[in-house]
PDB file of C-alpha atoms and ligand atoms in Angstrom:
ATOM      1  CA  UNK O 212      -4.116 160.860 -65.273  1.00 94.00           C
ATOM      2  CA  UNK O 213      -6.375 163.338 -67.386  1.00 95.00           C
ATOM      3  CA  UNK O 214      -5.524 166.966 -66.248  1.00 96.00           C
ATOM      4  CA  UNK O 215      -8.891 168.960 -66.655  1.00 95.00           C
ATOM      5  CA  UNK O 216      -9.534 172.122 -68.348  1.00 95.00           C
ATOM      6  CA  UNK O 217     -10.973 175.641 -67.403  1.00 96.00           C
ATOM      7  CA  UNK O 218     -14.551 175.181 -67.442  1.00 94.00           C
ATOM      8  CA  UNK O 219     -14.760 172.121 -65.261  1.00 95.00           C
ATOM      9  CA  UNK O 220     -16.795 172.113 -62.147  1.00 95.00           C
ATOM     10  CA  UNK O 221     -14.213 170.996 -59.792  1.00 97.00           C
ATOM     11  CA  UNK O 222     -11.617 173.774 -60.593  1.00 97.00           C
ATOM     12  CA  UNK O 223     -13.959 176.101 -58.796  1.00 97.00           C
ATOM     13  CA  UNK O 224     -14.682 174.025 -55.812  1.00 97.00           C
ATOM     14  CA  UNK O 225     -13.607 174.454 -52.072  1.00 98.00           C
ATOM     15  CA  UNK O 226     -11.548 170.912 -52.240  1.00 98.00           C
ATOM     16  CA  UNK O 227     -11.836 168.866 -48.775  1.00 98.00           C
ATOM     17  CA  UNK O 228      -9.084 168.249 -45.966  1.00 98.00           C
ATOM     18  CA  UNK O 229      -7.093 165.398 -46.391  1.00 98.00           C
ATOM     19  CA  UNK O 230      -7.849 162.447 -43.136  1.00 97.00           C
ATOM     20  CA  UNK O 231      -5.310 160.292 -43.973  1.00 95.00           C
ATOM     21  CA  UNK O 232      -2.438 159.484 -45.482  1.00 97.00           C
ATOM     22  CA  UNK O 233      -1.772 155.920 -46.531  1.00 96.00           C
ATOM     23  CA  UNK O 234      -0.379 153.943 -49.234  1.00 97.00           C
ATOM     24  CA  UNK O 235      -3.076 154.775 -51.698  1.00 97.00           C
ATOM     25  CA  UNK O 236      -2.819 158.535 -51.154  1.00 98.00           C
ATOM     26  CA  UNK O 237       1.123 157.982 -51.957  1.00 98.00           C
ATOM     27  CA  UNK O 238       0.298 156.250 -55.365  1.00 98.00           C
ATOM     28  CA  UNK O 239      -2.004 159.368 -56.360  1.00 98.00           C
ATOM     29  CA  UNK O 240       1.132 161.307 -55.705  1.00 98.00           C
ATOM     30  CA  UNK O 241       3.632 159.474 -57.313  1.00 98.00           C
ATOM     31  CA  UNK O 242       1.090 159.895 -60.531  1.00 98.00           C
ATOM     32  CA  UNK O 243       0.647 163.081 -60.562  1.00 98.00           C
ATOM     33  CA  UNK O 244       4.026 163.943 -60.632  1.00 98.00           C
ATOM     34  CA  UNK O 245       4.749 161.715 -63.594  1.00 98.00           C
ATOM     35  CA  UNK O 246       1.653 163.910 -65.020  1.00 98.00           C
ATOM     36  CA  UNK O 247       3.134 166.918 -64.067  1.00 97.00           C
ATOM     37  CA  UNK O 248       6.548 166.122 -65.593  1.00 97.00           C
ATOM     38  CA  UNK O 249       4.632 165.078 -69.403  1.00 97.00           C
ATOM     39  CA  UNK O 250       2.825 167.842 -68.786  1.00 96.00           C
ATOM     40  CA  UNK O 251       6.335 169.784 -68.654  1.00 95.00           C
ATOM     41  CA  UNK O 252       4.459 171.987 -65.694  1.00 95.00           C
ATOM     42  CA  UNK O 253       6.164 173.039 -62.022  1.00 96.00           C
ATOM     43  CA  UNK O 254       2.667 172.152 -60.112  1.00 98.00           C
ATOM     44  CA  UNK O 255      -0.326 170.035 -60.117  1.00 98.00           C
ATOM     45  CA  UNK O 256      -3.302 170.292 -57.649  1.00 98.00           C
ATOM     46  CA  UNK O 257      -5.151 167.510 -57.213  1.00 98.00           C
ATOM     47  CA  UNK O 258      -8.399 168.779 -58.668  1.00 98.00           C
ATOM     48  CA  UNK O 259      -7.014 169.447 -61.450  1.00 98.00           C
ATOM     49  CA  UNK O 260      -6.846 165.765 -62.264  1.00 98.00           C
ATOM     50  CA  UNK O 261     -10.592 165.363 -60.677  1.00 97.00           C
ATOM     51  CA  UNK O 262     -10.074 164.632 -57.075  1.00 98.00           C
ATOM     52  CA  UNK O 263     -11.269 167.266 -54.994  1.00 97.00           C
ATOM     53  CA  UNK O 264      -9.262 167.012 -51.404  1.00 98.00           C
ATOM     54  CA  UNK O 265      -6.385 169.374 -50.483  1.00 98.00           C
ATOM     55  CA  UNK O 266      -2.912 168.246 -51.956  1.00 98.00           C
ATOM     56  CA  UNK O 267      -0.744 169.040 -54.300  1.00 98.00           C
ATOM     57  CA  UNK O 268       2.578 168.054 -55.863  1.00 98.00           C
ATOM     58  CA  UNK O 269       5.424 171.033 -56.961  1.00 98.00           C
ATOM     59  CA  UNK O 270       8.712 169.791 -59.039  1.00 98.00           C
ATOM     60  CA  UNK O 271      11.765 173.150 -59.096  1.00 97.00           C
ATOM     61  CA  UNK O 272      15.210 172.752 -60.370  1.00 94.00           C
ATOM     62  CA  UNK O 273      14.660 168.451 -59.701  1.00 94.00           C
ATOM     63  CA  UNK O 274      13.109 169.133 -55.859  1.00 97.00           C
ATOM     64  CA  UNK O 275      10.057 167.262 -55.415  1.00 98.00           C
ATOM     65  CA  UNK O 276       7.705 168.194 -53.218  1.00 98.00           C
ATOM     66  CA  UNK O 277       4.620 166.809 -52.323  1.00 98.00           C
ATOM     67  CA  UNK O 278       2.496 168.998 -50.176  1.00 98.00           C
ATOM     68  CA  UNK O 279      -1.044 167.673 -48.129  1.00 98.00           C
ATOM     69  CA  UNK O 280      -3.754 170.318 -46.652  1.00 98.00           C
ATOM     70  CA  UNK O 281      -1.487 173.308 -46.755  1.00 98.00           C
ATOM     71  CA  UNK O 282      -1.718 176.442 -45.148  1.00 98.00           C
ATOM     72  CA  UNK O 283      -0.203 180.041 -45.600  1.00 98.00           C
ATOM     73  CA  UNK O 284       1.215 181.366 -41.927  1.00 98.00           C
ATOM     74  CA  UNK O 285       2.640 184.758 -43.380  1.00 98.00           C
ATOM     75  CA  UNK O 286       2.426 186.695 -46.821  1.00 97.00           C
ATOM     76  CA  UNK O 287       5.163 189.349 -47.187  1.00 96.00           C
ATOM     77  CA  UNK O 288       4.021 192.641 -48.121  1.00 95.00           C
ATOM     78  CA  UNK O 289       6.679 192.713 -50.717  1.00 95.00           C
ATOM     79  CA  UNK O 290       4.604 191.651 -53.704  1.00 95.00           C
ATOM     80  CA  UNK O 291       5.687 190.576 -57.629  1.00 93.00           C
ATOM     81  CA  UNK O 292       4.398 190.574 -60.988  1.00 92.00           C
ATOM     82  CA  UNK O 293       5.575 187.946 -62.885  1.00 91.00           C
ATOM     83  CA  UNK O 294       4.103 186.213 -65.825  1.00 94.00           C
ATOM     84  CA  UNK O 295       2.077 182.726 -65.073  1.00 96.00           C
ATOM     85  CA  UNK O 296       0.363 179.792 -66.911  1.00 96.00           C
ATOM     86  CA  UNK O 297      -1.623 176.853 -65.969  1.00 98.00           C
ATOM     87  CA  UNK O 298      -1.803 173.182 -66.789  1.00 97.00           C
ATOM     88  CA  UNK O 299      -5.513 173.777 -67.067  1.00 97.00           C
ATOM     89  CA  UNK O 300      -5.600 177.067 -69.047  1.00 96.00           C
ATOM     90  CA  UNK O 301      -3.164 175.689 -71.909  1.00 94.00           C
ATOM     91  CA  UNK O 302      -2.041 178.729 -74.174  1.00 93.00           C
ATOM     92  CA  UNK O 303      -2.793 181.571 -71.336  1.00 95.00           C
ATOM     93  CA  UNK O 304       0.023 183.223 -69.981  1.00 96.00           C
ATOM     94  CA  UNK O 305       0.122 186.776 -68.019  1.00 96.00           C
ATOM     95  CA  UNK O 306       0.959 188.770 -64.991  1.00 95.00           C
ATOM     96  CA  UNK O 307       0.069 187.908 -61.646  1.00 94.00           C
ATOM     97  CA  UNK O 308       0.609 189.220 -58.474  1.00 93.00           C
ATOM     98  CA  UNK O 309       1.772 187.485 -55.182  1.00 95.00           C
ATOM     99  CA  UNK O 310       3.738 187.683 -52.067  1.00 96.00           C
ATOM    100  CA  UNK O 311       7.422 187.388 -52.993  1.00 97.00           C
ATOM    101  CA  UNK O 312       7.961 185.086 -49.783  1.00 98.00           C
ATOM    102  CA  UNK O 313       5.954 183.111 -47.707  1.00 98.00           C
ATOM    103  CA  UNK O 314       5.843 180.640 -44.460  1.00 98.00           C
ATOM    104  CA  UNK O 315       4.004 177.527 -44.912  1.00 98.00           C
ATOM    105  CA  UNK O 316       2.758 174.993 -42.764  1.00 98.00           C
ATOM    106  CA  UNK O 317       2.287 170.892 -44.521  1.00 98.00           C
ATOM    107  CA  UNK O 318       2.282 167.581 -44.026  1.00 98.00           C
ATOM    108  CA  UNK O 319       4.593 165.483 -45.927  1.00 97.00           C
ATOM    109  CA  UNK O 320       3.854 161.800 -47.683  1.00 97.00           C
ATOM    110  CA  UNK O 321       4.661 160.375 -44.712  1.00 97.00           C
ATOM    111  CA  UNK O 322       2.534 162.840 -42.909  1.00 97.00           C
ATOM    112  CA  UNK O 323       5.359 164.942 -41.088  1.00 97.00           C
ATOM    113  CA  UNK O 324       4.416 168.487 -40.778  1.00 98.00           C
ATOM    114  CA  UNK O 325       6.899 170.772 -42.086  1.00 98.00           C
ATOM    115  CA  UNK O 326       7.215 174.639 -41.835  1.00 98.00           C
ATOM    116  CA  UNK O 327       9.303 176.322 -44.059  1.00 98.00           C
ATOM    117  CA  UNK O 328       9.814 179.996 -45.298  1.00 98.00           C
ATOM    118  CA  UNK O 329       9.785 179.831 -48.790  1.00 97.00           C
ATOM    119  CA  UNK O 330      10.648 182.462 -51.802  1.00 96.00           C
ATOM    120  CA  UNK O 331      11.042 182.867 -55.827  1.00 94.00           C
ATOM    121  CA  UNK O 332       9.471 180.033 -57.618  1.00 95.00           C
ATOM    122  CA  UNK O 333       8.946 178.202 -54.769  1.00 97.00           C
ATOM    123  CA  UNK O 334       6.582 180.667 -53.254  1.00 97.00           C
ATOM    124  CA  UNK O 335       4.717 181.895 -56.768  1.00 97.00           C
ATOM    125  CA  UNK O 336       4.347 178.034 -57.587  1.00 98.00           C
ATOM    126  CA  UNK O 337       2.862 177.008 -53.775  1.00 98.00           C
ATOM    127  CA  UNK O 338       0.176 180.188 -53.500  1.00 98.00           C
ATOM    128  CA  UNK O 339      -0.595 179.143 -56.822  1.00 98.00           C
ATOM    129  CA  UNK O 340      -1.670 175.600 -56.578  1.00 98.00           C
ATOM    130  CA  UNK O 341      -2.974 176.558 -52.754  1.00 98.00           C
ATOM    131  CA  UNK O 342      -5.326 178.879 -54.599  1.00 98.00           C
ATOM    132  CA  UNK O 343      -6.609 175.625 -56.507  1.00 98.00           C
ATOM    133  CA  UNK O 344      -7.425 174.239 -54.016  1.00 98.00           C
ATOM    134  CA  UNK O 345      -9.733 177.181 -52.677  1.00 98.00           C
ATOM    135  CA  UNK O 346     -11.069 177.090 -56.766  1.00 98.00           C
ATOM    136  CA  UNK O 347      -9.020 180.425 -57.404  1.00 98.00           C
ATOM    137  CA  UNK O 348      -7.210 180.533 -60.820  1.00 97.00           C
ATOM    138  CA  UNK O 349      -4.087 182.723 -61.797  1.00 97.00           C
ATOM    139  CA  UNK O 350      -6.785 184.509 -63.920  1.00 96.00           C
ATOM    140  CA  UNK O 351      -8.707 185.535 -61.017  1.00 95.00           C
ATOM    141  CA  UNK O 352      -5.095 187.667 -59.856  1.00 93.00           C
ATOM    142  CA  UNK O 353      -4.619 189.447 -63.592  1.00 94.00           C
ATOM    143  CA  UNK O 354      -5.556 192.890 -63.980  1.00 92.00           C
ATOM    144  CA  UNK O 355      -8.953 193.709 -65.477  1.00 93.00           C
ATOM    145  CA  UNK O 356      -7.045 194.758 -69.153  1.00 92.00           C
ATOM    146  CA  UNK O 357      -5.394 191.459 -69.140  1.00 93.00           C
ATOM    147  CA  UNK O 358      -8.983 189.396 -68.665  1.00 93.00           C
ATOM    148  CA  UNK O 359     -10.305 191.423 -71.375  1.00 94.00           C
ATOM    149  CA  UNK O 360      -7.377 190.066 -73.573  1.00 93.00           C
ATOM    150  CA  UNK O 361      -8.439 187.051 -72.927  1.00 94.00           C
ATOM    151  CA  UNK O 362     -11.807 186.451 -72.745  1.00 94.00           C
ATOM    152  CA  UNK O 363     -12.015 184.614 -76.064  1.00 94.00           C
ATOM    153  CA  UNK O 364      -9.525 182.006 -75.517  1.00 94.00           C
ATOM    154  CA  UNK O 365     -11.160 181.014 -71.851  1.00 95.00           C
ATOM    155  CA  UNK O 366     -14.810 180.974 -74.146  1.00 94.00           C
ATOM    156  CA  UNK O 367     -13.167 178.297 -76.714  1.00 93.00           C
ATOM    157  CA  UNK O 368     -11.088 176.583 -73.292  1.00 93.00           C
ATOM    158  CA  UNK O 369     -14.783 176.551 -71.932  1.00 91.00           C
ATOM    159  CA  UNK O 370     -16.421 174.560 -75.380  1.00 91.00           C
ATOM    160  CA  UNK O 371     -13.711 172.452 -75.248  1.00 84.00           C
ATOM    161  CA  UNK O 372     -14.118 171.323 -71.792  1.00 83.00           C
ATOM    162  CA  UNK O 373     -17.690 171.367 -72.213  1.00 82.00           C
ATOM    163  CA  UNK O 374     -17.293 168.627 -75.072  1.00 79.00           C
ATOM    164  CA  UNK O 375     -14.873 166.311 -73.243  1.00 71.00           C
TER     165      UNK O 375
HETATM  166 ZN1   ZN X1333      -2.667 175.992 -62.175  1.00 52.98          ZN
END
């Protein structure tokens, strides 16, 4: 699978529900991990290898998780601000803000639905890829002195995706 770059159409899009969950859904999943992991990243949303329906896969200390039209129940009000990147914003990395802990409500693979409370990673790396999936990037969350910083390397991230 080809992981697509800032500048891409689909990053920005509202992705679509997920209606059902079959063996072909399960293959997708098993790739993208295996993306994921050569990509050496924590998370992959699906859109960010093209297909635009709400899903996404998370790898932490060897935990696989693999997470289908998820929802946020509670945000703490304890927030942190701690430095992210993104499989498609190669060579960006700066200080975001989230909720430091979170409940969540999924279905599994095998379409179970699971709550769970979660913190650390966990939580920075879920809000994160949910936010793909609403076409929100970490960038969006960086203060206005950080974007400036940047602005150049998103411009060349932008020719580059425009070219491929
Ligand atoms: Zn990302």
């Amino acid at each position: 699978m080809k992981i697509v770059v800032y500048g891409a159409p689909i990053l920005r899009k509202v992705s679509e529900k997920v209606e059902k969950i079959d063996k072909e859904l399960n293959k997708i999943l098993d790739e993208m991990v295996d993306t994921m992991r050569d990509a050496k990243g924590i998370g992959l949303a699906a859109n960010q290898v093209g297909i635009d329906k709400r899903f996404f896969v998370l790898e932490i200390e060897h935990n696989v998780k693999k997470i289908i039209n998820p929802e946020i129940l509670e945000f703490s009000e304890e927030v942190v601000e701690i430095e992210e990147g993104c499989l498609s914003l190669p060579g960006i990395y700066k200080k975001a803000t989230r909720s430091e802990t979170i409940k969540v409500k999924y279905l599994d693979e095998n379409g179970k639905e699971k709550i769970e409370v979660l913190e650390g990673l966990w939580a920075r790396a879920f809000q994160h890829e949910l936010d793909h999936l609403d076409g929100i990037l970490f960038i969006d969350r960086i203060s206005l002195m950080n974007k400036r910083l940047i602005l150049k390397k998103l411009e060349q991230l932008r020719k580059i995706s425009s070219n491929s």
